Amino acid sequence: MISSKASLLLIAPALALMAGLFMMPLGYSLLWAFREEEAQTWGIGNFLKAWEYYSADILFSLVIVTLATALIAGFSLAIAGYLTLGRSGWAVTLLRWLYRWPLFIPFVVAAQVMRTFLAKNGMMNNALVELGLLAPLQTASYLDWRGIVITFVWKQTPFVTLLVAGAMAAMDRAMIEAAQNMGAKRGRILLGIIVPQISRTLMVGLILSYVTMMSVLSVPMMINAQQPTMLTVDMAWRINAYGDYGVANALGFIAYLMTAGVAWIYLRGELQTRGGAA
């Protein structure tokens, strides 16, 4: 058995790297969000300027990421549920083989793929025109907020599905088989028996996806080159165009609060669950 001192020595390099490469830059950025360089003082001037210029983008980011997270939850449950309860062997095998592909595609490549797919003259509209479902004049570009949501959902659903499907596979199937023997439909089994048991795993996957989507720069920059846009684009713009690190840090602080709020809700639920179990 490894002693506590040996354990500390083993994790010390990882802790040092985390402190030096993540915690220190994060703390510096959060602290200097309150630094007003022009007035050479400390205050909330950067936050007031950030809200004055980018309040619409803050709300836009919140709505986009929340909507994408809700859709990811629905699609991941549907896919994982079919992998667990599906009766067609070839369909389950094909779905299991297909749904993981976006996991191996970087966000910047996913954004370029969606630009090709969702543009007015893109692959999706051309396919619909060829099938006779749309006339050429009826086609429209989806390179706006819809494109961002579609890209986020397409990219992050496999990650959450992988976690949820693993949790479903680890469940005791006795209750599922008993429900099936009593004639319960698959939708009722999924929502009434399976989802309550894997809800914690689902929540972890959704929170990680929420945080990831809040930090992505390439997708909103390549798909939605208009206002409103997401906070990451605004932060890049303040730094590259104006060298204004104060407002950029303030926007980063606001994004951090948005993700910290989700983490707080999860931790509060976990503590209540553990307290109830104890």
PDB file of C-alpha atoms in Angstrom:
ATOM      1  CA  MET A   1       0.000   0.000   0.000  1.00  0.00           C
ATOM      2  CA  ILE A   2       1.353   3.448  -0.947  1.00  0.00           C
ATOM      3  CA  SER A   3       1.933   5.824   1.953  1.00  0.00           C
ATOM      4  CA  SER A   4       0.473   9.313   2.066  1.00  0.00           C
ATOM      5  CA  LYS A   5       3.912  10.920   1.530  1.00  0.00           C
ATOM      6  CA  ALA A   6       4.544   8.769  -1.545  1.00  0.00           C
ATOM      7  CA  SER A   7       1.093   9.680  -2.850  1.00  0.00           C
ATOM      8  CA  LEU A   8       1.851  13.378  -2.447  1.00  0.00           C
ATOM      9  CA  LEU A   9       5.150  12.948  -4.288  1.00  0.00           C
ATOM     10  CA  LEU A  10       3.372  11.200  -7.151  1.00  0.00           C
ATOM     11  CA  ILE A  11       0.759  13.905  -7.626  1.00  0.00           C
ATOM     12  CA  ALA A  12       3.133  16.821  -6.921  1.00  0.00           C
ATOM     13  CA  PRO A  13       4.221  17.289 -10.595  1.00  0.00           C
ATOM     14  CA  ALA A  14       0.614  17.348 -11.759  1.00  0.00           C
ATOM     15  CA  LEU A  15      -0.340  19.819  -9.028  1.00  0.00           C
ATOM     16  CA  ALA A  16       2.641  22.048  -9.860  1.00  0.00           C
ATOM     17  CA  LEU A  17       1.723  22.092 -13.548  1.00  0.00           C
ATOM     18  CA  MET A  18      -1.909  22.864 -12.748  1.00  0.00           C
ATOM     19  CA  ALA A  19      -0.910  25.678 -10.407  1.00  0.00           C
ATOM     20  CA  GLY A  20       1.641  27.181 -12.802  1.00  0.00           C
ATOM     21  CA  LEU A  21      -0.171  26.789 -16.103  1.00  0.00           C
ATOM     22  CA  PHE A  22      -3.807  27.168 -15.025  1.00  0.00           C
ATOM     23  CA  MET A  23      -4.423  28.571 -11.547  1.00  0.00           C
ATOM     24  CA  MET A  24      -1.900  31.426 -11.710  1.00  0.00           C
ATOM     25  CA  PRO A  25      -2.998  32.755 -15.137  1.00  0.00           C
ATOM     26  CA  LEU A  26      -6.641  32.390 -14.090  1.00  0.00           C
ATOM     27  CA  GLY A  27      -6.089  34.268 -10.828  1.00  0.00           C
ATOM     28  CA  TYR A  28      -4.085  36.976 -12.598  1.00  0.00           C
ATOM     29  CA  SER A  29      -6.803  37.420 -15.233  1.00  0.00           C
ATOM     30  CA  LEU A  30      -9.609  37.578 -12.657  1.00  0.00           C
ATOM     31  CA  LEU A  31      -7.683  40.061 -10.495  1.00  0.00           C
ATOM     32  CA  TRP A  32      -6.733  42.364 -13.356  1.00  0.00           C
ATOM     33  CA  ALA A  33     -10.294  42.512 -14.571  1.00  0.00           C
ATOM     34  CA  PHE A  34     -10.646  45.155 -11.826  1.00  0.00           C
ATOM     35  CA  ARG A  35      -7.617  47.149 -12.961  1.00  0.00           C
ATOM     36  CA  GLU A  36      -8.413  50.362 -14.866  1.00  0.00           C
ATOM     37  CA  GLU A  37      -5.206  51.185 -16.728  1.00  0.00           C
ATOM     38  CA  GLU A  38      -6.250  54.615 -18.040  1.00  0.00           C
ATOM     39  CA  ALA A  39      -7.153  55.876 -14.559  1.00  0.00           C
ATOM     40  CA  GLN A  40      -4.367  53.883 -12.882  1.00  0.00           C
ATOM     41  CA  THR A  41      -6.776  52.659 -10.248  1.00  0.00           C
ATOM     42  CA  TRP A  42      -8.872  49.648  -9.226  1.00  0.00           C
ATOM     43  CA  GLY A  43     -12.630  49.459  -9.738  1.00  0.00           C
ATOM     44  CA  ILE A  44     -15.475  48.028 -11.794  1.00  0.00           C
ATOM     45  CA  GLY A  45     -15.012  50.316 -14.791  1.00  0.00           C
ATOM     46  CA  ASN A  46     -14.078  47.418 -17.066  1.00  0.00           C
ATOM     47  CA  PHE A  47     -17.272  45.564 -16.112  1.00  0.00           C
ATOM     48  CA  LEU A  48     -19.418  48.637 -16.780  1.00  0.00           C
ATOM     49  CA  LYS A  49     -17.812  49.072 -20.200  1.00  0.00           C
ATOM     50  CA  ALA A  50     -18.205  45.344 -20.935  1.00  0.00           C
ATOM     51  CA  TRP A  51     -21.919  45.467 -20.070  1.00  0.00           C
ATOM     52  CA  GLU A  52     -22.444  48.696 -22.050  1.00  0.00           C
ATOM     53  CA  TYR A  53     -20.874  47.298 -25.219  1.00  0.00           C
ATOM     54  CA  TYR A  54     -21.520  43.566 -24.961  1.00  0.00           C
ATOM     55  CA  SER A  55     -24.665  42.954 -22.859  1.00  0.00           C
ATOM     56  CA  ALA A  56     -26.469  41.551 -25.924  1.00  0.00           C
ATOM     57  CA  ASP A  57     -23.557  39.185 -26.546  1.00  0.00           C
ATOM     58  CA  ILE A  58     -23.592  38.035 -22.914  1.00  0.00           C
ATOM     59  CA  LEU A  59     -27.276  37.124 -23.153  1.00  0.00           C
ATOM     60  CA  PHE A  60     -26.712  35.629 -26.608  1.00  0.00           C
ATOM     61  CA  SER A  61     -23.947  33.377 -25.265  1.00  0.00           C
ATOM     62  CA  LEU A  62     -26.122  32.266 -22.355  1.00  0.00           C
ATOM     63  CA  VAL A  63     -29.091  31.426 -24.593  1.00  0.00           C
ATOM     64  CA  ILE A  64     -26.995  29.632 -27.232  1.00  0.00           C
ATOM     65  CA  VAL A  65     -25.101  27.458 -24.753  1.00  0.00           C
ATOM     66  CA  THR A  66     -28.217  26.677 -22.673  1.00  0.00           C
ATOM     67  CA  LEU A  67     -30.232  25.726 -25.772  1.00  0.00           C
ATOM     68  CA  ALA A  68     -27.391  23.562 -27.107  1.00  0.00           C
ATOM     69  CA  THR A  69     -27.033  21.843 -23.716  1.00  0.00           C
ATOM     70  CA  ALA A  70     -30.752  21.025 -23.613  1.00  0.00           C
ATOM     71  CA  LEU A  71     -30.632  19.573 -27.139  1.00  0.00           C
ATOM     72  CA  ILE A  72     -27.513  17.567 -26.298  1.00  0.00           C
ATOM     73  CA  ALA A  73     -29.330  16.067 -23.319  1.00  0.00           C
ATOM     74  CA  GLY A  74     -32.268  15.020 -25.491  1.00  0.00           C
ATOM     75  CA  PHE A  75     -30.196  13.541 -28.312  1.00  0.00           C
ATOM     76  CA  SER A  76     -27.745  11.753 -26.015  1.00  0.00           C
ATOM     77  CA  LEU A  77     -30.594  10.123 -24.071  1.00  0.00           C
ATOM     78  CA  ALA A  78     -32.299   9.083 -27.297  1.00  0.00           C
ATOM     79  CA  ILE A  79     -29.124   7.538 -28.754  1.00  0.00           C
ATOM     80  CA  ALA A  80     -27.975   5.863 -25.527  1.00  0.00           C
ATOM     81  CA  GLY A  81     -31.526   4.679 -24.857  1.00  0.00           C
ATOM     82  CA  TYR A  82     -31.756   3.033 -28.258  1.00  0.00           C
ATOM     83  CA  LEU A  83     -28.326   1.421 -27.781  1.00  0.00           C
ATOM     84  CA  THR A  84     -29.646  -0.055 -24.515  1.00  0.00           C
ATOM     85  CA  LEU A  85     -33.222  -0.939 -25.470  1.00  0.00           C
ATOM     86  CA  GLY A  86     -33.057  -1.250 -29.268  1.00  0.00           C
ATOM     87  CA  ARG A  87     -34.268  -4.546 -30.694  1.00  0.00           C
ATOM     88  CA  SER A  88     -32.771  -4.256 -34.186  1.00  0.00           C
ATOM     89  CA  GLY A  89     -29.250  -5.639 -34.012  1.00  0.00           C
ATOM     90  CA  TRP A  90     -27.975  -4.089 -37.244  1.00  0.00           C
ATOM     91  CA  ALA A  91     -29.427  -0.667 -36.342  1.00  0.00           C
ATOM     92  CA  VAL A  92     -27.775  -0.734 -32.914  1.00  0.00           C
ATOM     93  CA  THR A  93     -24.430  -1.751 -34.463  1.00  0.00           C
ATOM     94  CA  LEU A  94     -24.661   0.953 -37.142  1.00  0.00           C
ATOM     95  CA  LEU A  95     -25.636   3.632 -34.609  1.00  0.00           C
ATOM     96  CA  ARG A  96     -22.851   2.592 -32.220  1.00  0.00           C
ATOM     97  CA  TRP A  97     -20.383   2.848 -35.095  1.00  0.00           C
ATOM     98  CA  LEU A  98     -21.620   6.211 -36.383  1.00  0.00           C
ATOM     99  CA  TYR A  99     -22.368   8.351 -33.344  1.00  0.00           C
ATOM    100  CA  ARG A 100     -18.748   8.564 -32.085  1.00  0.00           C
ATOM    101  CA  TRP A 101     -17.242  10.118 -35.216  1.00  0.00           C
ATOM    102  CA  PRO A 102     -17.569  13.786 -34.187  1.00  0.00           C
ATOM    103  CA  LEU A 103     -15.520  12.991 -31.048  1.00  0.00           C
ATOM    104  CA  PHE A 104     -12.365  12.846 -33.148  1.00  0.00           C
ATOM    105  CA  ILE A 105     -12.966  16.096 -35.048  1.00  0.00           C
ATOM    106  CA  PRO A 106     -11.530  19.355 -33.605  1.00  0.00           C
ATOM    107  CA  PHE A 107     -13.883  22.302 -33.191  1.00  0.00           C
ATOM    108  CA  VAL A 108     -12.134  24.321 -35.892  1.00  0.00           C
ATOM    109  CA  VAL A 109     -12.589  21.499 -38.409  1.00  0.00           C
ATOM    110  CA  ALA A 110     -16.200  21.011 -37.286  1.00  0.00           C
ATOM    111  CA  ALA A 111     -16.839  24.720 -37.920  1.00  0.00           C
ATOM    112  CA  GLN A 112     -15.409  24.490 -41.429  1.00  0.00           C
ATOM    113  CA  VAL A 113     -17.434  21.339 -42.120  1.00  0.00           C
ATOM    114  CA  MET A 114     -20.627  23.114 -41.033  1.00  0.00           C
ATOM    115  CA  ARG A 115     -19.804  26.162 -43.172  1.00  0.00           C
ATOM    116  CA  THR A 116     -19.720  23.843 -46.176  1.00  0.00           C
ATOM    117  CA  PHE A 117     -22.860  22.010 -45.079  1.00  0.00           C
ATOM    118  CA  LEU A 118     -25.135  24.835 -43.894  1.00  0.00           C
ATOM    119  CA  ALA A 119     -24.361  27.644 -46.361  1.00  0.00           C
ATOM    120  CA  LYS A 120     -27.048  28.860 -48.780  1.00  0.00           C
ATOM    121  CA  ASN A 121     -25.325  26.969 -51.591  1.00  0.00           C
ATOM    122  CA  GLY A 122     -24.049  24.290 -49.249  1.00  0.00           C
ATOM    123  CA  MET A 123     -24.398  20.534 -49.291  1.00  0.00           C
ATOM    124  CA  MET A 124     -27.641  20.433 -47.263  1.00  0.00           C
ATOM    125  CA  ASN A 125     -29.577  22.859 -49.489  1.00  0.00           C
ATOM    126  CA  ASN A 126     -28.204  21.278 -52.677  1.00  0.00           C
ATOM    127  CA  ALA A 127     -29.328  17.840 -51.482  1.00  0.00           C
ATOM    128  CA  LEU A 128     -32.822  19.148 -50.631  1.00  0.00           C
ATOM    129  CA  VAL A 129     -33.090  20.825 -54.053  1.00  0.00           C
ATOM    130  CA  GLU A 130     -31.968  17.653 -55.824  1.00  0.00           C
ATOM    131  CA  LEU A 131     -34.569  15.659 -53.885  1.00  0.00           C
ATOM    132  CA  GLY A 132     -37.275  18.115 -54.929  1.00  0.00           C
ATOM    133  CA  LEU A 133     -38.049  19.169 -51.354  1.00  0.00           C
ATOM    134  CA  LEU A 134     -36.971  22.791 -51.926  1.00  0.00           C
ATOM    135  CA  ALA A 135     -36.817  25.172 -54.876  1.00  0.00           C
ATOM    136  CA  PRO A 136     -33.492  26.979 -55.387  1.00  0.00           C
ATOM    137  CA  LEU A 137     -35.089  30.307 -54.375  1.00  0.00           C
ATOM    138  CA  GLN A 138     -36.369  28.779 -51.117  1.00  0.00           C
ATOM    139  CA  THR A 139     -32.920  27.885 -49.843  1.00  0.00           C
ATOM    140  CA  ALA A 140     -31.520  29.882 -46.929  1.00  0.00           C
ATOM    141  CA  SER A 141     -28.232  30.115 -45.109  1.00  0.00           C
ATOM    142  CA  TYR A 142     -28.001  28.668 -41.604  1.00  0.00           C
ATOM    143  CA  LEU A 143     -24.714  30.385 -40.872  1.00  0.00           C
ATOM    144  CA  ASP A 144     -26.068  32.324 -37.885  1.00  0.00           C
ATOM    145  CA  TRP A 145     -27.117  31.341 -34.355  1.00  0.00           C
ATOM    146  CA  ARG A 146     -28.720  28.190 -35.750  1.00  0.00           C
ATOM    147  CA  GLY A 147     -25.414  27.108 -37.228  1.00  0.00           C
ATOM    148  CA  ILE A 148     -23.640  27.587 -33.890  1.00  0.00           C
ATOM    149  CA  VAL A 149     -26.254  25.501 -32.071  1.00  0.00           C
ATOM    150  CA  ILE A 150     -26.177  22.754 -34.714  1.00  0.00           C
ATOM    151  CA  THR A 151     -22.373  22.591 -34.596  1.00  0.00           C
ATOM    152  CA  PHE A 152     -22.247  22.472 -30.795  1.00  0.00           C
ATOM    153  CA  VAL A 153     -24.921  19.775 -30.628  1.00  0.00           C
ATOM    154  CA  TRP A 154     -23.294  17.688 -33.377  1.00  0.00           C
ATOM    155  CA  LYS A 155     -19.864  17.952 -31.765  1.00  0.00           C
ATOM    156  CA  GLN A 156     -20.774  17.411 -28.092  1.00  0.00           C
ATOM    157  CA  THR A 157     -23.630  14.878 -28.275  1.00  0.00           C
ATOM    158  CA  PRO A 158     -21.243  11.902 -28.801  1.00  0.00           C
ATOM    159  CA  PHE A 159     -19.255  12.852 -25.701  1.00  0.00           C
ATOM    160  CA  VAL A 160     -22.324  12.906 -23.443  1.00  0.00           C
ATOM    161  CA  THR A 161     -23.761   9.821 -25.180  1.00  0.00           C
ATOM    162  CA  LEU A 162     -20.559   7.893 -24.478  1.00  0.00           C
ATOM    163  CA  LEU A 163     -20.825   8.657 -20.754  1.00  0.00           C
ATOM    164  CA  VAL A 164     -24.559   7.986 -20.584  1.00  0.00           C
ATOM    165  CA  ALA A 165     -24.376   4.764 -22.612  1.00  0.00           C
ATOM    166  CA  GLY A 166     -21.609   3.500 -20.323  1.00  0.00           C
ATOM    167  CA  ALA A 167     -23.719   4.240 -17.251  1.00  0.00           C
ATOM    168  CA  MET A 168     -26.721   2.490 -18.823  1.00  0.00           C
ATOM    169  CA  ALA A 169     -24.601  -0.560 -19.698  1.00  0.00           C
ATOM    170  CA  ALA A 170     -23.452  -0.817 -16.058  1.00  0.00           C
ATOM    171  CA  MET A 171     -27.019  -0.890 -14.715  1.00  0.00           C
ATOM    172  CA  ASP A 172     -28.664  -3.999 -13.337  1.00  0.00           C
ATOM    173  CA  ARG A 173     -31.031  -5.076 -16.139  1.00  0.00           C
ATOM    174  CA  ALA A 174     -33.351  -6.958 -13.820  1.00  0.00           C
ATOM    175  CA  MET A 175     -35.696  -3.960 -13.436  1.00  0.00           C
ATOM    176  CA  ILE A 176     -35.646  -3.303 -17.186  1.00  0.00           C
ATOM    177  CA  GLU A 177     -36.453  -6.906 -18.020  1.00  0.00           C
ATOM    178  CA  ALA A 178     -39.203  -6.975 -15.388  1.00  0.00           C
ATOM    179  CA  ALA A 179     -40.751  -3.840 -16.895  1.00  0.00           C
ATOM    180  CA  GLN A 180     -40.507  -5.319 -20.393  1.00  0.00           C
ATOM    181  CA  ASN A 181     -42.180  -8.533 -19.203  1.00  0.00           C
ATOM    182  CA  MET A 182     -45.030  -6.441 -17.782  1.00  0.00           C
ATOM    183  CA  GLY A 183     -45.523  -4.772 -21.167  1.00  0.00           C
ATOM    184  CA  ALA A 184     -43.995  -1.355 -20.490  1.00  0.00           C
ATOM    185  CA  LYS A 185     -43.014   0.579 -23.614  1.00  0.00           C
ATOM    186  CA  ARG A 186     -39.410   1.557 -24.255  1.00  0.00           C
ATOM    187  CA  GLY A 187     -40.041   5.261 -23.785  1.00  0.00           C
ATOM    188  CA  ARG A 188     -41.579   4.695 -20.370  1.00  0.00           C
ATOM    189  CA  ILE A 189     -38.746   2.367 -19.346  1.00  0.00           C
ATOM    190  CA  LEU A 190     -36.172   4.934 -20.464  1.00  0.00           C
ATOM    191  CA  LEU A 191     -37.762   7.916 -18.690  1.00  0.00           C
ATOM    192  CA  GLY A 192     -39.170   6.107 -15.659  1.00  0.00           C
ATOM    193  CA  ILE A 193     -36.469   3.579 -14.815  1.00  0.00           C
ATOM    194  CA  ILE A 194     -33.201   4.319 -16.608  1.00  0.00           C
ATOM    195  CA  VAL A 195     -32.906   8.119 -16.590  1.00  0.00           C
ATOM    196  CA  PRO A 196     -33.351   8.502 -12.793  1.00  0.00           C
ATOM    197  CA  GLN A 197     -30.499   6.058 -12.254  1.00  0.00           C
ATOM    198  CA  ILE A 198     -28.048   7.685 -14.665  1.00  0.00           C
ATOM    199  CA  SER A 199     -29.013  11.309 -14.005  1.00  0.00           C
ATOM    200  CA  ARG A 200     -25.759  12.103 -12.158  1.00  0.00           C
ATOM    201  CA  THR A 201     -23.639  10.858 -15.074  1.00  0.00           C
ATOM    202  CA  LEU A 202     -25.829  12.809 -17.486  1.00  0.00           C
ATOM    203  CA  MET A 203     -25.410  15.958 -15.380  1.00  0.00           C
ATOM    204  CA  VAL A 204     -21.605  15.591 -15.332  1.00  0.00           C
ATOM    205  CA  GLY A 205     -21.505  15.226 -19.120  1.00  0.00           C
ATOM    206  CA  LEU A 206     -23.782  18.224 -19.664  1.00  0.00           C
ATOM    207  CA  ILE A 207     -21.788  20.468 -17.311  1.00  0.00           C
ATOM    208  CA  LEU A 208     -18.517  19.539 -19.030  1.00  0.00           C
ATOM    209  CA  SER A 209     -20.132  20.238 -22.400  1.00  0.00           C
ATOM    210  CA  TYR A 210     -21.524  23.574 -21.152  1.00  0.00           C
ATOM    211  CA  VAL A 211     -18.070  24.682 -19.996  1.00  0.00           C
ATOM    212  CA  THR A 212     -16.460  23.494 -23.233  1.00  0.00           C
ATOM    213  CA  MET A 213     -18.956  25.353 -25.425  1.00  0.00           C
ATOM    214  CA  MET A 214     -18.494  28.566 -23.430  1.00  0.00           C
ATOM    215  CA  SER A 215     -14.773  28.475 -24.245  1.00  0.00           C
ATOM    216  CA  VAL A 216     -14.921  27.744 -27.979  1.00  0.00           C
ATOM    217  CA  LEU A 217     -13.714  30.569 -30.238  1.00  0.00           C
ATOM    218  CA  SER A 218     -13.494  28.998 -33.690  1.00  0.00           C
ATOM    219  CA  VAL A 219     -17.172  28.008 -34.098  1.00  0.00           C
ATOM    220  CA  PRO A 220     -18.829  31.418 -33.481  1.00  0.00           C
ATOM    221  CA  MET A 221     -16.049  33.235 -35.332  1.00  0.00           C
ATOM    222  CA  MET A 222     -16.312  31.069 -38.456  1.00  0.00           C
ATOM    223  CA  ILE A 223     -20.089  30.516 -38.535  1.00  0.00           C
ATOM    224  CA  ASN A 224     -21.653  33.702 -37.169  1.00  0.00           C
ATOM    225  CA  ALA A 225     -19.607  36.690 -38.357  1.00  0.00           C
ATOM    226  CA  GLN A 226     -22.265  39.187 -37.276  1.00  0.00           C
ATOM    227  CA  GLN A 227     -23.784  40.705 -34.146  1.00  0.00           C
ATOM    228  CA  PRO A 228     -24.735  39.457 -31.655  1.00  0.00           C
ATOM    229  CA  THR A 229     -21.957  36.947 -31.224  1.00  0.00           C
ATOM    230  CA  MET A 230     -20.403  34.998 -28.355  1.00  0.00           C
ATOM    231  CA  LEU A 231     -18.120  36.291 -25.615  1.00  0.00           C
ATOM    232  CA  THR A 232     -15.024  34.494 -26.868  1.00  0.00           C
ATOM    233  CA  VAL A 233     -15.168  36.502 -30.113  1.00  0.00           C
ATOM    234  CA  ASP A 234     -15.539  39.749 -28.166  1.00  0.00           C
ATOM    235  CA  MET A 235     -12.558  38.885 -25.960  1.00  0.00           C
ATOM    236  CA  ALA A 236     -10.382  38.126 -28.986  1.00  0.00           C
ATOM    237  CA  TRP A 237     -11.540  41.344 -30.651  1.00  0.00           C
ATOM    238  CA  ARG A 238     -10.749  43.551 -27.604  1.00  0.00           C
ATOM    239  CA  ILE A 239      -7.232  42.121 -27.387  1.00  0.00           C
ATOM    240  CA  ASN A 240      -6.316  41.935 -31.076  1.00  0.00           C
ATOM    241  CA  ALA A 241      -7.957  45.185 -32.231  1.00  0.00           C
ATOM    242  CA  TYR A 242      -7.529  47.460 -29.169  1.00  0.00           C
ATOM    243  CA  GLY A 243      -5.015  45.759 -26.890  1.00  0.00           C
ATOM    244  CA  ASP A 244      -7.665  46.249 -24.191  1.00  0.00           C
ATOM    245  CA  TYR A 245      -6.891  43.507 -21.714  1.00  0.00           C
ATOM    246  CA  GLY A 246      -9.023  45.126 -18.978  1.00  0.00           C
ATOM    247  CA  VAL A 247     -12.365  44.688 -20.767  1.00  0.00           C
ATOM    248  CA  ALA A 248     -11.247  41.308 -22.136  1.00  0.00           C
ATOM    249  CA  ASN A 249     -10.490  40.165 -18.579  1.00  0.00           C
ATOM    250  CA  ALA A 250     -13.873  41.487 -17.430  1.00  0.00           C
ATOM    251  CA  LEU A 251     -15.627  39.502 -20.174  1.00  0.00           C
ATOM    252  CA  GLY A 252     -13.627  36.440 -19.132  1.00  0.00           C
ATOM    253  CA  PHE A 253     -14.686  37.025 -15.514  1.00  0.00           C
ATOM    254  CA  ILE A 254     -18.348  37.136 -16.592  1.00  0.00           C
ATOM    255  CA  ALA A 255     -17.924  33.910 -18.596  1.00  0.00           C
ATOM    256  CA  TYR A 256     -16.295  32.331 -15.565  1.00  0.00           C
ATOM    257  CA  LEU A 257     -19.263  33.312 -13.384  1.00  0.00           C
ATOM    258  CA  MET A 258     -21.661  31.788 -15.920  1.00  0.00           C
ATOM    259  CA  THR A 259     -19.829  28.456 -15.807  1.00  0.00           C
ATOM    260  CA  ALA A 260     -19.250  28.643 -12.053  1.00  0.00           C
ATOM    261  CA  GLY A 261     -22.994  29.068 -11.553  1.00  0.00           C
ATOM    262  CA  VAL A 262     -23.646  25.765 -13.334  1.00  0.00           C
ATOM    263  CA  ALA A 263     -20.902  24.038 -11.316  1.00  0.00           C
ATOM    264  CA  TRP A 264     -22.403  25.412  -8.082  1.00  0.00           C
ATOM    265  CA  ILE A 265     -25.827  23.995  -8.941  1.00  0.00           C
ATOM    266  CA  TYR A 266     -24.246  20.583  -9.581  1.00  0.00           C
ATOM    267  CA  LEU A 267     -22.149  20.613  -6.391  1.00  0.00           C
ATOM    268  CA  ARG A 268     -25.136  21.737  -4.316  1.00  0.00           C
ATOM    269  CA  GLY A 269     -27.182  18.842  -5.683  1.00  0.00           C
ATOM    270  CA  GLU A 270     -24.353  16.401  -4.990  1.00  0.00           C
ATOM    271  CA  LEU A 271     -23.976  17.594  -1.389  1.00  0.00           C
ATOM    272  CA  GLN A 272     -27.714  17.302  -0.809  1.00  0.00           C
ATOM    273  CA  THR A 273     -27.700  13.784  -2.280  1.00  0.00           C
ATOM    274  CA  ARG A 274     -24.744  12.671  -0.163  1.00  0.00           C
ATOM    275  CA  GLY A 275     -26.228  14.337   2.922  1.00  0.00           C
ATOM    276  CA  GLY A 276     -29.515  12.550   2.351  1.00  0.00           C
ATOM    277  CA  ALA A 277     -27.724   9.237   1.807  1.00  0.00           C
ATOM    278  CA  ALA A 278     -25.671   9.737   4.984  1.00  0.00           C
TER     279      ALA A 278
END
